[in-house]
Coordinates of C-alpha atoms in Angstrom, one line a residue:
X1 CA 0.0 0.0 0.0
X2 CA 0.9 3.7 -0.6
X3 CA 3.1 5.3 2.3
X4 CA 4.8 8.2 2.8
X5 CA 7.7 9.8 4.5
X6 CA 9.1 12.7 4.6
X7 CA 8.2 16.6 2.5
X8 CA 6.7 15.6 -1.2
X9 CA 3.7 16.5 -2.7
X10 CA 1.4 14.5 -5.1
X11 CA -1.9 15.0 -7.3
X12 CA -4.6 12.1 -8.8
X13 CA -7.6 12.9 -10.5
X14 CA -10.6 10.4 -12.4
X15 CA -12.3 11.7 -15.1
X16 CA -16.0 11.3 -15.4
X17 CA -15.9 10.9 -11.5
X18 CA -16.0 13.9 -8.3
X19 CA -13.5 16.1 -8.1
X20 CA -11.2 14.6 -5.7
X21 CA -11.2 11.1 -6.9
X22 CA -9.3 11.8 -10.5
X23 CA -6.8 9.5 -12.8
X24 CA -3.3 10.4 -12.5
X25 CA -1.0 11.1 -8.9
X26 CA 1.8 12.4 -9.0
X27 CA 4.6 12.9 -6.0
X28 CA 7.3 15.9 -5.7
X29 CA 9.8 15.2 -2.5
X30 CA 12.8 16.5 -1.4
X31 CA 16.0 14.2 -1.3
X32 CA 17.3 14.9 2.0
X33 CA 17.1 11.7 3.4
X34 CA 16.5 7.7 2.6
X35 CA 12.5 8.1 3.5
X36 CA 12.0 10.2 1.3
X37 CA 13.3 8.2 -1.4
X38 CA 11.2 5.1 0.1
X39 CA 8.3 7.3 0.2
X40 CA 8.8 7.3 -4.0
X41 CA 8.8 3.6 -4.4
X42 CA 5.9 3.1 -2.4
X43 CA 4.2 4.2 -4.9
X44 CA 4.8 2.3 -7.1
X45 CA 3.1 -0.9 -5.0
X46 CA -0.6 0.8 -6.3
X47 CA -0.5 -1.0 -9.8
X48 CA 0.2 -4.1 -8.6
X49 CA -2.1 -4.0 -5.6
X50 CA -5.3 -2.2 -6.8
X51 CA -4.8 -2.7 -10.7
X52 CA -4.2 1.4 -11.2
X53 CA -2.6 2.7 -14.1
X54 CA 0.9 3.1 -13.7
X55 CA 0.0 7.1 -14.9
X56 CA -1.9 7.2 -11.9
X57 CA 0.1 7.7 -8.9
X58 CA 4.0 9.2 -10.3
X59 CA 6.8 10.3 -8.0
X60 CA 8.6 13.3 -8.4
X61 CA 12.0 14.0 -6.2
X62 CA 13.6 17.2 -5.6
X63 CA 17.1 16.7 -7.6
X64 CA 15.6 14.9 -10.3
X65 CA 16.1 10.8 -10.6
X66 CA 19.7 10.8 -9.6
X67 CA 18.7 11.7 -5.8
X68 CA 17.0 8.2 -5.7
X69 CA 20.6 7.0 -5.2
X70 CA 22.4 10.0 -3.5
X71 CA 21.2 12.9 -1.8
X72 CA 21.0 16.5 -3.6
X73 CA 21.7 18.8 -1.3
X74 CA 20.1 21.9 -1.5
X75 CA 17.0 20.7 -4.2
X76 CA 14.7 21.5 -2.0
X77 CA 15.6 24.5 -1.1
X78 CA 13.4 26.6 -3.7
X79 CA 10.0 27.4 -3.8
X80 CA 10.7 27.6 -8.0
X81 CA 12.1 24.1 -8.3
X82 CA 8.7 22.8 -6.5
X83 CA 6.7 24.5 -9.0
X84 CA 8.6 24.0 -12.3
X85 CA 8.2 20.5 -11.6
X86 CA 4.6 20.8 -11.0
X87 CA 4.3 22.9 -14.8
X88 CA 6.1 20.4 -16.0
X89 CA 4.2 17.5 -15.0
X90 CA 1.2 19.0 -16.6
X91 CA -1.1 19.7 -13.2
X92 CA -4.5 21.4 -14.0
X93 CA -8.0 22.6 -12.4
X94 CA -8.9 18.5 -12.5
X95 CA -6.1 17.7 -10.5
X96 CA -5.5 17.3 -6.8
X97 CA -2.2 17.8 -5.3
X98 CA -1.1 17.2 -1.8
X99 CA 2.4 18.5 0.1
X100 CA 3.6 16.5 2.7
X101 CA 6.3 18.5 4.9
X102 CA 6.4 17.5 8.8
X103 CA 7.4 21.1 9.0
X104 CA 5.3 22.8 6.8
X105 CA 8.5 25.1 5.4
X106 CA 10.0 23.1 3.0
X107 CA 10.3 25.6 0.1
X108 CA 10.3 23.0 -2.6
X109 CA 6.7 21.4 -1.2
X110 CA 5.5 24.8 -1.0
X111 CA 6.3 26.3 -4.6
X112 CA 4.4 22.9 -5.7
X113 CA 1.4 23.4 -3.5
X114 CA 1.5 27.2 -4.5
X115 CA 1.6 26.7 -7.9
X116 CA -1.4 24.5 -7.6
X117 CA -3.2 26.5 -6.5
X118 CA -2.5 28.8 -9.2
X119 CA -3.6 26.8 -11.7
X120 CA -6.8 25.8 -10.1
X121 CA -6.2 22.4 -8.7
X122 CA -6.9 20.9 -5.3
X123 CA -4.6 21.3 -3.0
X124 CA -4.1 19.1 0.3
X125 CA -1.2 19.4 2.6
X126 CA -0.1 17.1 5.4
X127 CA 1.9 18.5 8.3
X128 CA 3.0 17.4 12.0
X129 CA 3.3 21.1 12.9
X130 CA 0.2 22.8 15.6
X131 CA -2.6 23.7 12.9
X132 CA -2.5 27.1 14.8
X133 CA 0.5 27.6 12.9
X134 CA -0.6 26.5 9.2
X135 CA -1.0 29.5 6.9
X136 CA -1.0 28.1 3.8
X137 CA -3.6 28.6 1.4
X138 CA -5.0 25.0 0.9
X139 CA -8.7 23.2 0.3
X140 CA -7.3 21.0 3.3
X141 CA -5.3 20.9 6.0
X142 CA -4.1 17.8 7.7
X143 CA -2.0 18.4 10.6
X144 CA -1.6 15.0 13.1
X145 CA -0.9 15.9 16.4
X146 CA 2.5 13.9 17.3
X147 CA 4.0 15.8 19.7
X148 CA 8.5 16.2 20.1
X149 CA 10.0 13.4 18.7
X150 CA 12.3 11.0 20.6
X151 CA 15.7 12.6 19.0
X152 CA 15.1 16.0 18.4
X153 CA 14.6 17.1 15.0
X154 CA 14.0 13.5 13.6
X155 CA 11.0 14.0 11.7
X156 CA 11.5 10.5 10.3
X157 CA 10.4 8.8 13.3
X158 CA 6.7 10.0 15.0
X159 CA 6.3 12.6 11.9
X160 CA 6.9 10.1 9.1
X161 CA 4.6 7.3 10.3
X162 CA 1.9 9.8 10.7
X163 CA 2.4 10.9 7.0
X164 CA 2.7 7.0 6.2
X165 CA -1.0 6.8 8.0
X166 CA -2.4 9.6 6.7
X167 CA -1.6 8.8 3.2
X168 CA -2.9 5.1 3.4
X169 CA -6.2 6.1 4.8
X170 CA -6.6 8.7 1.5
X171 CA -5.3 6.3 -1.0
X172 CA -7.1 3.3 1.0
X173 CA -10.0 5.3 0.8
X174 CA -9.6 6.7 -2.9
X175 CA -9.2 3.0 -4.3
X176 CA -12.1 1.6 -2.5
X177 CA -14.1 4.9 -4.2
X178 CA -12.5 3.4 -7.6
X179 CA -14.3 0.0 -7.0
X180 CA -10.9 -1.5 -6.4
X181 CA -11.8 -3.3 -3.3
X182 CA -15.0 -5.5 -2.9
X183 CA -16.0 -6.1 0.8
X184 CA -12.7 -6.1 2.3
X185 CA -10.7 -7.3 -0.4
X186 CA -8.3 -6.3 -3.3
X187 CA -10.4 -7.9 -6.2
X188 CA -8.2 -5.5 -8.8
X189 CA -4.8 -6.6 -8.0
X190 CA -2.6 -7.9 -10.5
X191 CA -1.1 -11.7 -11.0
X192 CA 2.7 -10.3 -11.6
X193 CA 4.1 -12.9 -9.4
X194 CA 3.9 -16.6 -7.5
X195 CA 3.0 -14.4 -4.5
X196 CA 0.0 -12.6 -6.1
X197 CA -1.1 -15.9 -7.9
X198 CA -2.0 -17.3 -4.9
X199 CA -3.3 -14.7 -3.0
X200 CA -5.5 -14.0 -6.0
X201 CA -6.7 -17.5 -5.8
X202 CA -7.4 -17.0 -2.0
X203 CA -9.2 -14.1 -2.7
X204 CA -11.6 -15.7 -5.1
X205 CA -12.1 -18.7 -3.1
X206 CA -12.7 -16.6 0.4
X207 CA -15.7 -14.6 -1.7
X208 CA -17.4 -17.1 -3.3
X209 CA -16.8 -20.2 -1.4
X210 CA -15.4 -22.7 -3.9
X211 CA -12.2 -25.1 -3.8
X212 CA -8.4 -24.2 -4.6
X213 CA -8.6 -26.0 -7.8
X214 CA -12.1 -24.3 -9.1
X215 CA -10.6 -21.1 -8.3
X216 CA -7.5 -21.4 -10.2
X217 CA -9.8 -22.8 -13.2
X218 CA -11.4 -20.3 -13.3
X219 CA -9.1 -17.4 -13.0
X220 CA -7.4 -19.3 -16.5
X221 CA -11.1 -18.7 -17.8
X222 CA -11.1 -14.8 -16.5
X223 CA -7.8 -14.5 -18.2
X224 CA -6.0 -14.0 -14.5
X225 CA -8.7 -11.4 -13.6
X226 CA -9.7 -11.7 -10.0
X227 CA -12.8 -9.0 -10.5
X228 CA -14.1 -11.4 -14.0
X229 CA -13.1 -14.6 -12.1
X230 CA -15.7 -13.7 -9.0
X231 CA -18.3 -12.1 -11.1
X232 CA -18.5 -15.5 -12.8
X233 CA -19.0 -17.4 -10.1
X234 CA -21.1 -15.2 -8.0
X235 CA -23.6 -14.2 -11.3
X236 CA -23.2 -17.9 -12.9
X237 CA -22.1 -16.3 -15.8
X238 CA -19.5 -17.2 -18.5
X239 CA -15.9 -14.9 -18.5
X240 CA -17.3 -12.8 -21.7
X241 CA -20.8 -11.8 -19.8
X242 CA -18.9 -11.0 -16.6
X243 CA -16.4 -8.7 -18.5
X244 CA -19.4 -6.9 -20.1
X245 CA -21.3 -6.6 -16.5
X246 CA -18.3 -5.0 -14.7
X247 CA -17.7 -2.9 -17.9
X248 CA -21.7 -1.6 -17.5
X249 CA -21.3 -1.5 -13.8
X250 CA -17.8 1.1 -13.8
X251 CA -15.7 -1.6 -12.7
X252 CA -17.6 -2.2 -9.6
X253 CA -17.9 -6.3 -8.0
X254 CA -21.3 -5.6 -6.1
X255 CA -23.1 -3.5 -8.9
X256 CA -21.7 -6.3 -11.8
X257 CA -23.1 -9.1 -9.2
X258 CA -26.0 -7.4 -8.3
X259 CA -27.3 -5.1 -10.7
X260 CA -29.7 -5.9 -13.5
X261 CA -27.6 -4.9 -15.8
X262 CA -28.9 -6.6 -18.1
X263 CA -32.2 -4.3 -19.1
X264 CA -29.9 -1.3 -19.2

């Protein structure tokens, strides 16, 4: 799952759906320190997880790719580079874009956020400083109260698993929105490995009730889609019908299961 640690921003929007669930995210971060670079790759775990686009959740670093490997000191140090990148990276009014900074100064988040909000998109900013102290010009504000940390200064340890938490609830929250989840479930992730095989599989036996073998029959029917694989046994329909359902019902399990979609 997406997590988060350390200053970055990012945006997502969805077409066709509200305004703050949207289809492409994008992450700015500074490169000051290994978290931050962590916080990059963890987004890349959304694709094979939920079944997003790759376009939709992107990671941008202060410093460019090379401070992936080694820090670039002083990257984040302007308010410019923050908003270049966010030019660059084509935000616009449809977009939502979120700075993460456990101090709320870090010039490079802020030019991003700033720049945002000049274009018109939705801005969110997390921050482990008092929200008496937040004057930025955001849509929200999301400041955890975490109190000092243990070493002074060490934002990395109470401040960055706060952003972590913060930022699974909203993804969490934005990929259950997406139909991506059904019941408590990850019905969109992707068979990319042994690992996901199986727990794809589990998944479709654990919904529908039927034996290891059945389910791995008929995932090969659904073409190794867990969402098609369900549908078809829940519905009682063949792999081509249960592709058209989910297609009629946006994706979503419960409406493709449940829905006469049929008349419509």
């Amino acid at each position: 799952m997406l997590g988060a640690f350390g200053d970055f921003s990012w945006k997502c929007w969805k077409r066709g759906l509200e305004p703050w669930l949207k289809t492409r995210c994008c992450s700015t971060s500074s490169a000051r320190s290994l978290r931050k670079r962590e916080t990059r790759l963890r987004w890349r775990e959304c694709p094979p997880t939920f079944g997003s686009d790759p376009e939709l959740i992107q990671g941008i670093i202060a410093g460019g790719r090379p401070a992936m490997f080694k820090a670039q000191e002083g990257a984040e140090d302007k308010e410019e580079n923050g908003a270049n990148d966010i030019v660059a990276h084509g935000v616009n009014p449809n977009d939502v874009v979120c700075g993460i900074a456990a101090s709320r100064r870090t010039p490079y988040v802020v030019g991003a956020v700033k720049q945002a909000r000049m274009i018109g998109a939705k801005t969110i900013f997390v921050t482990t400083n008092p929200r008496s102290q937040f004057n930025l010009d955001v849509n929200v504000a999301i400041c955890p109260d975490v109190g000092p940390e243990v070493i002074m200064g060490s934002t990395r340890m109470k401040s960055g698993t706060a952003q972590k938490m913060v930022l699974n609830m909203i993804t969490t929250a934005v990929m259950v929105r997406l139909g991506k989840v059904y019941e408590n479930m990850m019905v969109d992730l992707q068979m990319t490995n042994k690992k996901l095989e199986e727990r794809s599989k589990r998944i479709v036996m654990t919904i529908t009730g039927i034996g290891y073998e059945r389910a791995e029959k008929v995932l090969e029917e659904a073409g190794g889609h867990v969402k098609t694989a369900v549908v078809m046994i829940r519905a009682n329909v063949d792999a081509p019908e249960a592709k058209r359902r989910l297609h009629k019902a946006d994706g979503f399990v419960r409406r493709a299961i449940e829905g006469d979609l049929a008349k419509h």
